[in-house]
XYZ file of C-alpha atoms in Angstrom:
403
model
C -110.471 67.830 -82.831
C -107.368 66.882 -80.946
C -105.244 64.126 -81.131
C -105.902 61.652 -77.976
C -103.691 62.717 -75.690
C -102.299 59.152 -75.307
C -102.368 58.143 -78.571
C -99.968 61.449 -79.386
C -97.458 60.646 -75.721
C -97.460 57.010 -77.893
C -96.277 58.488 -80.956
C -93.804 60.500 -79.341
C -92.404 57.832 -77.435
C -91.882 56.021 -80.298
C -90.500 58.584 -82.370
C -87.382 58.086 -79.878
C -83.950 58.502 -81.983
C -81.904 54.755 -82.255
C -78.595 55.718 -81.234
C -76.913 52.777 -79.416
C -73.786 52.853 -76.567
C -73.041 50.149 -74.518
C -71.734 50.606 -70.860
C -70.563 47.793 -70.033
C -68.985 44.155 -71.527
C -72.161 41.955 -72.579
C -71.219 39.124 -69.460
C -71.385 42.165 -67.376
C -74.923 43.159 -68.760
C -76.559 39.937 -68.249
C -75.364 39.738 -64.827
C -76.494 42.580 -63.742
C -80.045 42.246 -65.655
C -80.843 39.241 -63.767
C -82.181 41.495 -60.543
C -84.378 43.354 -62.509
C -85.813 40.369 -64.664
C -86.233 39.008 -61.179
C -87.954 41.321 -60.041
C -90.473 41.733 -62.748
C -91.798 37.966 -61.991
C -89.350 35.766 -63.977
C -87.965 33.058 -62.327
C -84.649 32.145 -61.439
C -84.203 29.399 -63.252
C -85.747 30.760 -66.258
C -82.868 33.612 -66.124
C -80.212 30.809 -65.523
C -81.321 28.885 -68.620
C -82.494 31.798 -71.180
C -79.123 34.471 -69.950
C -76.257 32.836 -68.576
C -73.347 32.198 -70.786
C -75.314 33.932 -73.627
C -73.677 36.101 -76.607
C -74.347 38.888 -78.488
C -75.715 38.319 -81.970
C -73.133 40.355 -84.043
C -75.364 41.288 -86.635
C -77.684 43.613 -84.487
C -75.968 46.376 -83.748
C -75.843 47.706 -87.704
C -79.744 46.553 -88.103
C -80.489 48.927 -85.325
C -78.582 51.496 -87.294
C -79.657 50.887 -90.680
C -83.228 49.954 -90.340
C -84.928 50.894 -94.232
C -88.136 53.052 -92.884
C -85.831 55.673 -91.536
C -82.822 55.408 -94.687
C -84.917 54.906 -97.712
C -87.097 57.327 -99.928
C -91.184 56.710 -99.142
C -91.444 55.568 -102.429
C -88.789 53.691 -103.242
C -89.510 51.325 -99.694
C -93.078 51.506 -101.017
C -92.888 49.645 -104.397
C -89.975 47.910 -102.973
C -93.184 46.032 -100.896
C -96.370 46.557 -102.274
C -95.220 44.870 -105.723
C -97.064 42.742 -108.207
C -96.088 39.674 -107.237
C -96.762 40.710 -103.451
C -100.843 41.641 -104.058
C -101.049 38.446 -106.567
C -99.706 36.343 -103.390
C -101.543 37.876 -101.049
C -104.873 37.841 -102.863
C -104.432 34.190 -103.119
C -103.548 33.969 -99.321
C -106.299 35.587 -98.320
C -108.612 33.759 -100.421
C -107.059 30.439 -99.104
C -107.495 31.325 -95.534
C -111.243 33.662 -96.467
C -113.166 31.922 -93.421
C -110.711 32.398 -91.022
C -110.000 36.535 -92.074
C -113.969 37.369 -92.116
C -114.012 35.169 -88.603
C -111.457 37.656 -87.011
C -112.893 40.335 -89.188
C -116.682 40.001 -87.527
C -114.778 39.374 -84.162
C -112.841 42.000 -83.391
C -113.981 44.833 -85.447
C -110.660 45.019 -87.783
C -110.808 45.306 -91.597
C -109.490 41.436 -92.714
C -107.851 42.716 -95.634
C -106.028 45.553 -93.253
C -104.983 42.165 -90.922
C -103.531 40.515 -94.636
C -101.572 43.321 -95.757
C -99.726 43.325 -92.291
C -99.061 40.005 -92.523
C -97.750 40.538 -96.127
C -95.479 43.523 -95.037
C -93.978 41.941 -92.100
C -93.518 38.256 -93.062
C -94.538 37.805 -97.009
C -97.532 35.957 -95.868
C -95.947 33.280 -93.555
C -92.937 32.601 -96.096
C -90.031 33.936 -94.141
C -90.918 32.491 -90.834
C -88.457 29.365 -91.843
C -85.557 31.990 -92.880
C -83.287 31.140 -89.710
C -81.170 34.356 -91.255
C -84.156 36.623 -90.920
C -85.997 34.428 -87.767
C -83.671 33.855 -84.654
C -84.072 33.370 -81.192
C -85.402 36.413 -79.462
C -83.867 36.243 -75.906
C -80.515 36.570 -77.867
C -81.572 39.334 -80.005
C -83.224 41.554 -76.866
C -80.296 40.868 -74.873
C -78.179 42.661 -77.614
C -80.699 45.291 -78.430
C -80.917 46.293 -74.602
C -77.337 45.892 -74.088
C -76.675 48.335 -77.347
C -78.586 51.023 -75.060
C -80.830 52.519 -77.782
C -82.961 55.653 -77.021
C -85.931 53.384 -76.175
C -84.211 51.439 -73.934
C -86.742 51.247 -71.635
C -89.141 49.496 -74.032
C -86.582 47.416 -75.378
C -85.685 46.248 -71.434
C -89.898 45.713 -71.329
C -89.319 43.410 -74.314
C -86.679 41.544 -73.028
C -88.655 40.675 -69.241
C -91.477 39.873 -71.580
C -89.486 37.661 -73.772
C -88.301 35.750 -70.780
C -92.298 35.314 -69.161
C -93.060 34.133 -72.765
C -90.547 31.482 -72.404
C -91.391 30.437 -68.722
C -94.978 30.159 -69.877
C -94.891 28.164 -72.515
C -92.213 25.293 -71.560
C -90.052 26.229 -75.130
C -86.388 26.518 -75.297
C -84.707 29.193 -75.561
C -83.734 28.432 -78.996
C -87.304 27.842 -80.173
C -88.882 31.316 -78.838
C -87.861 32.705 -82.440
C -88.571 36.177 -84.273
C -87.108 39.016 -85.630
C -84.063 40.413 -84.755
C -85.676 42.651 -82.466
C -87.670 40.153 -81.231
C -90.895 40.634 -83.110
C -92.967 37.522 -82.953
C -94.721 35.348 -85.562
C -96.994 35.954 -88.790
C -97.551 39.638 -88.045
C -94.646 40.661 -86.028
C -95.759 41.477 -82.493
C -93.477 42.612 -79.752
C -93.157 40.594 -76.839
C -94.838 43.109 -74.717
C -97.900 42.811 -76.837
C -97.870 39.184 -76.902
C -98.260 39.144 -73.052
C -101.273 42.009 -73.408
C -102.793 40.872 -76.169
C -101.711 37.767 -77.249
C -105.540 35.366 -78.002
C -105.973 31.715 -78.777
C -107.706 32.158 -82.295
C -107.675 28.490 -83.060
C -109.194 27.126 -79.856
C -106.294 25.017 -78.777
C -105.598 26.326 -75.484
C -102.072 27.413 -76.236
C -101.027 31.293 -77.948
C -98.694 30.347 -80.709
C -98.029 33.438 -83.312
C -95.979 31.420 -84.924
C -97.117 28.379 -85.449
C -100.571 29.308 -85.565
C -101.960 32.069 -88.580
C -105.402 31.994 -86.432
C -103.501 33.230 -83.001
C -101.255 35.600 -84.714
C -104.421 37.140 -86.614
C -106.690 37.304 -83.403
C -104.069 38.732 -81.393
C -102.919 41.465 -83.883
C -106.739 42.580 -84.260
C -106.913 43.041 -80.494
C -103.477 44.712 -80.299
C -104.818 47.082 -83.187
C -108.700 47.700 -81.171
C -106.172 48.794 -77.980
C -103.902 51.204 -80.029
C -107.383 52.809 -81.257
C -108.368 51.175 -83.987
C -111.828 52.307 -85.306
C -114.179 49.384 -87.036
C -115.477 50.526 -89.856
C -112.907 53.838 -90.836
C -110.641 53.426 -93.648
C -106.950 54.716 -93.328
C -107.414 57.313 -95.513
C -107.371 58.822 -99.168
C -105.652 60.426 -101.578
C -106.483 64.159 -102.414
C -105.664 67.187 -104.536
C -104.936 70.390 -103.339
C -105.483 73.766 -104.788
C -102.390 76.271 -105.665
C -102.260 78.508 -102.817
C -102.561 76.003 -100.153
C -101.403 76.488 -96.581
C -99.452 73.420 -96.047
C -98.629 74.720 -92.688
C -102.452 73.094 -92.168
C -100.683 69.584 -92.711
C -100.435 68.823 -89.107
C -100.839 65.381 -87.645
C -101.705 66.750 -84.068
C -104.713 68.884 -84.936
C -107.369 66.406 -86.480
C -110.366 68.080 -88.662
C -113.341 67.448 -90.033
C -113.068 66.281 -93.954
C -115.485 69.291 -93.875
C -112.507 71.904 -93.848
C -110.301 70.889 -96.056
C -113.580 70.457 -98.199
C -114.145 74.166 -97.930
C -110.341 74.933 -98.994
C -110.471 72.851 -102.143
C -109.282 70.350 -101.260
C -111.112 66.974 -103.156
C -110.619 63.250 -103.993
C -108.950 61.966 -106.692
C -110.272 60.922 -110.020
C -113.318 62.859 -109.001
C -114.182 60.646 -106.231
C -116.790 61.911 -103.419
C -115.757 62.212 -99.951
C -118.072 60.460 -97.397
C -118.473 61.586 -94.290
C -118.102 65.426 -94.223
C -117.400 65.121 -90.440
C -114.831 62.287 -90.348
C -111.694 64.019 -88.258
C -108.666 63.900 -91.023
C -105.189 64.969 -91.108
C -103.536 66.490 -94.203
C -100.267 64.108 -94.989
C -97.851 65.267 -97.636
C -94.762 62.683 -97.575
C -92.913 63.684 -100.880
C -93.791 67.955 -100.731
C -96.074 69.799 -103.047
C -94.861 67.460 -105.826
C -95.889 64.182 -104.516
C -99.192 62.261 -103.604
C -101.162 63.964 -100.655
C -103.558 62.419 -98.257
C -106.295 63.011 -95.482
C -105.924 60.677 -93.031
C -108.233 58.822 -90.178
C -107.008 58.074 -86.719
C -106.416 54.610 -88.078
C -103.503 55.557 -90.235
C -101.916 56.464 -86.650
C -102.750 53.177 -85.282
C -100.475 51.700 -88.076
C -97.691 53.637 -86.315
C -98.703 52.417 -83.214
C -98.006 49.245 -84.547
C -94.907 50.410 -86.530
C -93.841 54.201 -85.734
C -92.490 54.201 -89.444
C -94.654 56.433 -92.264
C -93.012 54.546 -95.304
C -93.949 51.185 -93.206
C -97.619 52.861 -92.334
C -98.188 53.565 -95.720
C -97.036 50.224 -97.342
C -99.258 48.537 -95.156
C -102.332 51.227 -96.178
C -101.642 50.799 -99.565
C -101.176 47.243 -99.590
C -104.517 46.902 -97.986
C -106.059 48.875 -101.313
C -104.296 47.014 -103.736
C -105.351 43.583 -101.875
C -109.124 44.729 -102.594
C -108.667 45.661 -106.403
C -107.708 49.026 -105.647
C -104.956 50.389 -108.177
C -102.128 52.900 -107.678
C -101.668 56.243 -106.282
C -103.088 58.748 -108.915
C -100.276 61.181 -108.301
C -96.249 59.862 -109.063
C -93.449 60.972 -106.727
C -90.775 63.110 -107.189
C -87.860 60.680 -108.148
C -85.633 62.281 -108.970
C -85.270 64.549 -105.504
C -81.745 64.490 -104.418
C -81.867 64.050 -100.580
C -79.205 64.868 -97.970
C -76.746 62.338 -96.420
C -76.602 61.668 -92.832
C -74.275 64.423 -91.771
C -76.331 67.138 -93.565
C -79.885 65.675 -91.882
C -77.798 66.234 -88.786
C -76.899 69.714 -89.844
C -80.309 70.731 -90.491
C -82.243 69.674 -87.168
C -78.733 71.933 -85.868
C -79.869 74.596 -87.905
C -83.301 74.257 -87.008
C -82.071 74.698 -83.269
C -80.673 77.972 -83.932
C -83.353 79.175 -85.601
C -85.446 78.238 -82.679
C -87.785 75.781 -84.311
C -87.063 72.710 -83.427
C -86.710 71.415 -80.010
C -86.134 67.494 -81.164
C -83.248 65.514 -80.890
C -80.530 66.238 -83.862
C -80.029 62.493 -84.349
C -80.838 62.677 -88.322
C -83.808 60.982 -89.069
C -85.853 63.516 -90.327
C -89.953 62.523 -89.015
C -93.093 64.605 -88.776
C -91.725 66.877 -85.673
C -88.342 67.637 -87.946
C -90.537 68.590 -91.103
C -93.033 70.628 -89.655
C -90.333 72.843 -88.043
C -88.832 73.194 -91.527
C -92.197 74.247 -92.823
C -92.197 77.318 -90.775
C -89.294 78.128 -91.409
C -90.180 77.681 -95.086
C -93.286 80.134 -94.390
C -90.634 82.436 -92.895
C -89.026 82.618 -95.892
C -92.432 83.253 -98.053
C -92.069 79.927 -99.625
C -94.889 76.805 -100.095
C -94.285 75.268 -96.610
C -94.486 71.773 -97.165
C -92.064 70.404 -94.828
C -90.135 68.101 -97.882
C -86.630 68.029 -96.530
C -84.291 67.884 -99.532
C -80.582 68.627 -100.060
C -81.872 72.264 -101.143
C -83.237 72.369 -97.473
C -79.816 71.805 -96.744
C -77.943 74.127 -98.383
C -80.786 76.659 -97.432
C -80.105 76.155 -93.838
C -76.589 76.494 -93.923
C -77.023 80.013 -95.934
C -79.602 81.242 -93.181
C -77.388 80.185 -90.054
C -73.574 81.329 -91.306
């Protein structure tokens, strides 16, 4: 079974690279975005009291750069979120709020639990909303992301008009429309964009508050989620085993199967677990190599990059969800002590890859699904277990086959 067609142009939108380069001086920016934010319905005075005489926020610029999902090993981001102390708050959270999760939960179709571990992930269950350091005033932030020029510039600039409708709406200052630093809103995090699509009254008060209100942000993310694909009653996955001999070059994210085949290659569950549904379409998922923890994944483990392109963020929030319903840890342990390549040599091998003629991706460093599958083949060229884990042997590898 194919991937959805739009769920995949999605993915690869997202998967854009984050290099930024201004144009232009900031006052220059603003004056120029004002025809174009005019033009998408917001007012004129809105633009004159959310834009003019704004100034960058400093610290953006080396957040776009340095964002953790893209700089950090899978597992150390992983247990840097789903800790102890993180499922023992969140259980409690949950259990605090129970009628309003299994409300949302029979309403829109979404696991609860799934809806609590996102909320964990993105804003430690509520706690940070109050962290002016972390929580700032988005029109500022979107004006420096767009002005920065990242690769998804377009988006960002969708963000930004959004932003500035949100604001008109709602009668706020521009100083209290307040989220991340790139301008994700409330309990859960949601874009701008997504507020305006998707954003619900869950407490019946007539107003869409994410951050004021748990019940809104809840509602709206479970709607967001149902429009990105999310299917009631699938979970995001599970952990497997697979047999020596495997063809890795079958862990593909753009060719869903049936549990069925990997079934019939020996693949199986963990801790001698039974798979369900034989016909359930499935990915294979191998983050950390033929060393690591491997998965088959559901359509609903791409929704969480919908939500968050990010695998190590995807699979915090997957795991998360688990641990928040008395699940325990992965069976298999990751390969710590992998020594990884810096910056310049990730550069150096999507080059390489280029050369070789299998990759056709930006060389921009950050190393995602489209980079590793093109160093699988040329892995299978080489008559060695293609599992796509880009280490600093890939490295020096790539430089040996390319001199």
């Amino acid at each position: 079974m194919r991937l959805s067609a739009w769920l995949l142009l999605v993915l690869l939108a997202l998967a854009a690279p984050a290099a930024a380069q201004p144009v232009e001086s900031f006052a220059a920016f603003v004056a120029g975005f004002r025809a174009k934010a005019l033009a998408a319905g917001v007012s004129a005075a809105t633009y004159e009291r959310a834009m003019v005489g704004l100034t960058p926020d400093p610290n953006v610029p080396n957040l776009v750069a340095g964002q953790p999902e893209f700089t950090t090993p899978i597992w150390e981001y992983l247990e840097g979120r789903v800790t102890a102390s993180r499922i023992e708050r969140g259980r409690a959270a949950i259990a605090r709020n129970q009628p309003l999760f299994e409300s949302v939960g029979r309403s829109h179709g979404v696991d609860p639990y799934l809806l609590g571990a996102i909320w964990g992930i993105e804003t430690d269950y509520g706690t940070v909303l109050g962290n002016e350091r972390l929580i700032r005033p988005i029109i500022r932030s979107l004006a420096t992301v767009v002005h920065q020029r990242r690769s998804r510039l377009a988006d960002d600039e969708k963000d930004l008009i959004a932003a500035l409708l949100l604001l008109e709406r709602s009668g706020l200052a521009p100083e209290q429309l307040v989220g991340s630093w790139a301008g994700a809103i409330g309990h859960l995090q949601v874009n701008p964009s997504n507020v305006l699509a998707h954003g619900t009254d869950g407490d019946g008060d007539g107003r869409v508050n994410l951050h004021a209100s748990l019940a809104d942000a809840l509602a709206t993310s479970a709607r967001y989620l149902r429009a990105l694909g999310y299917q009631p009653g699938v979970d995001w996955g599970m952990e497997v085993v697979v047999p020596e001999g495997f063809d890795y070059l079958l862990a593909t994210r753009t060719q869903m199967r049936p549990v069925s085949f990997f079934a019939e290659r020996g693949v199986t569950r963990v801790a001698g677990r039974q798979f369900g549904d034989p016909n359930l379409p499935v990915f294979l998922y191998v983050p950390a190599g033929k060393d690591g923890p491997k998965f088959l994944m559901t359509q609903n483990y791409l929704v969480l990059k919908g939500y968050n392109f990010s695998d190590s963020y995807a699979m915090s929030v997957a795991h998360l969800t688990d641990r928040l319903k008395g699940g325990g840890a992965f069976a298999d342990d990751w390969p710590r002590g992998t020594a990884f390549p810096n910056l310049e040599q990730r550069r150096a091998i999507q080059a390489a890859l280029v050369r070789l003629g299998l990759y056709q991706g930006e060389v921009d460093g950050r190393l995602g699904p489209i980079t590793q599958e093109a160093y699988a083949r040329f892995q299978a060229m080489r008559g060695e277990v293609a599992d796509g884990f880009i280490t600093r042997a890939a490295y020096d590898a790539l430089v040996a086959a390319t001199q």
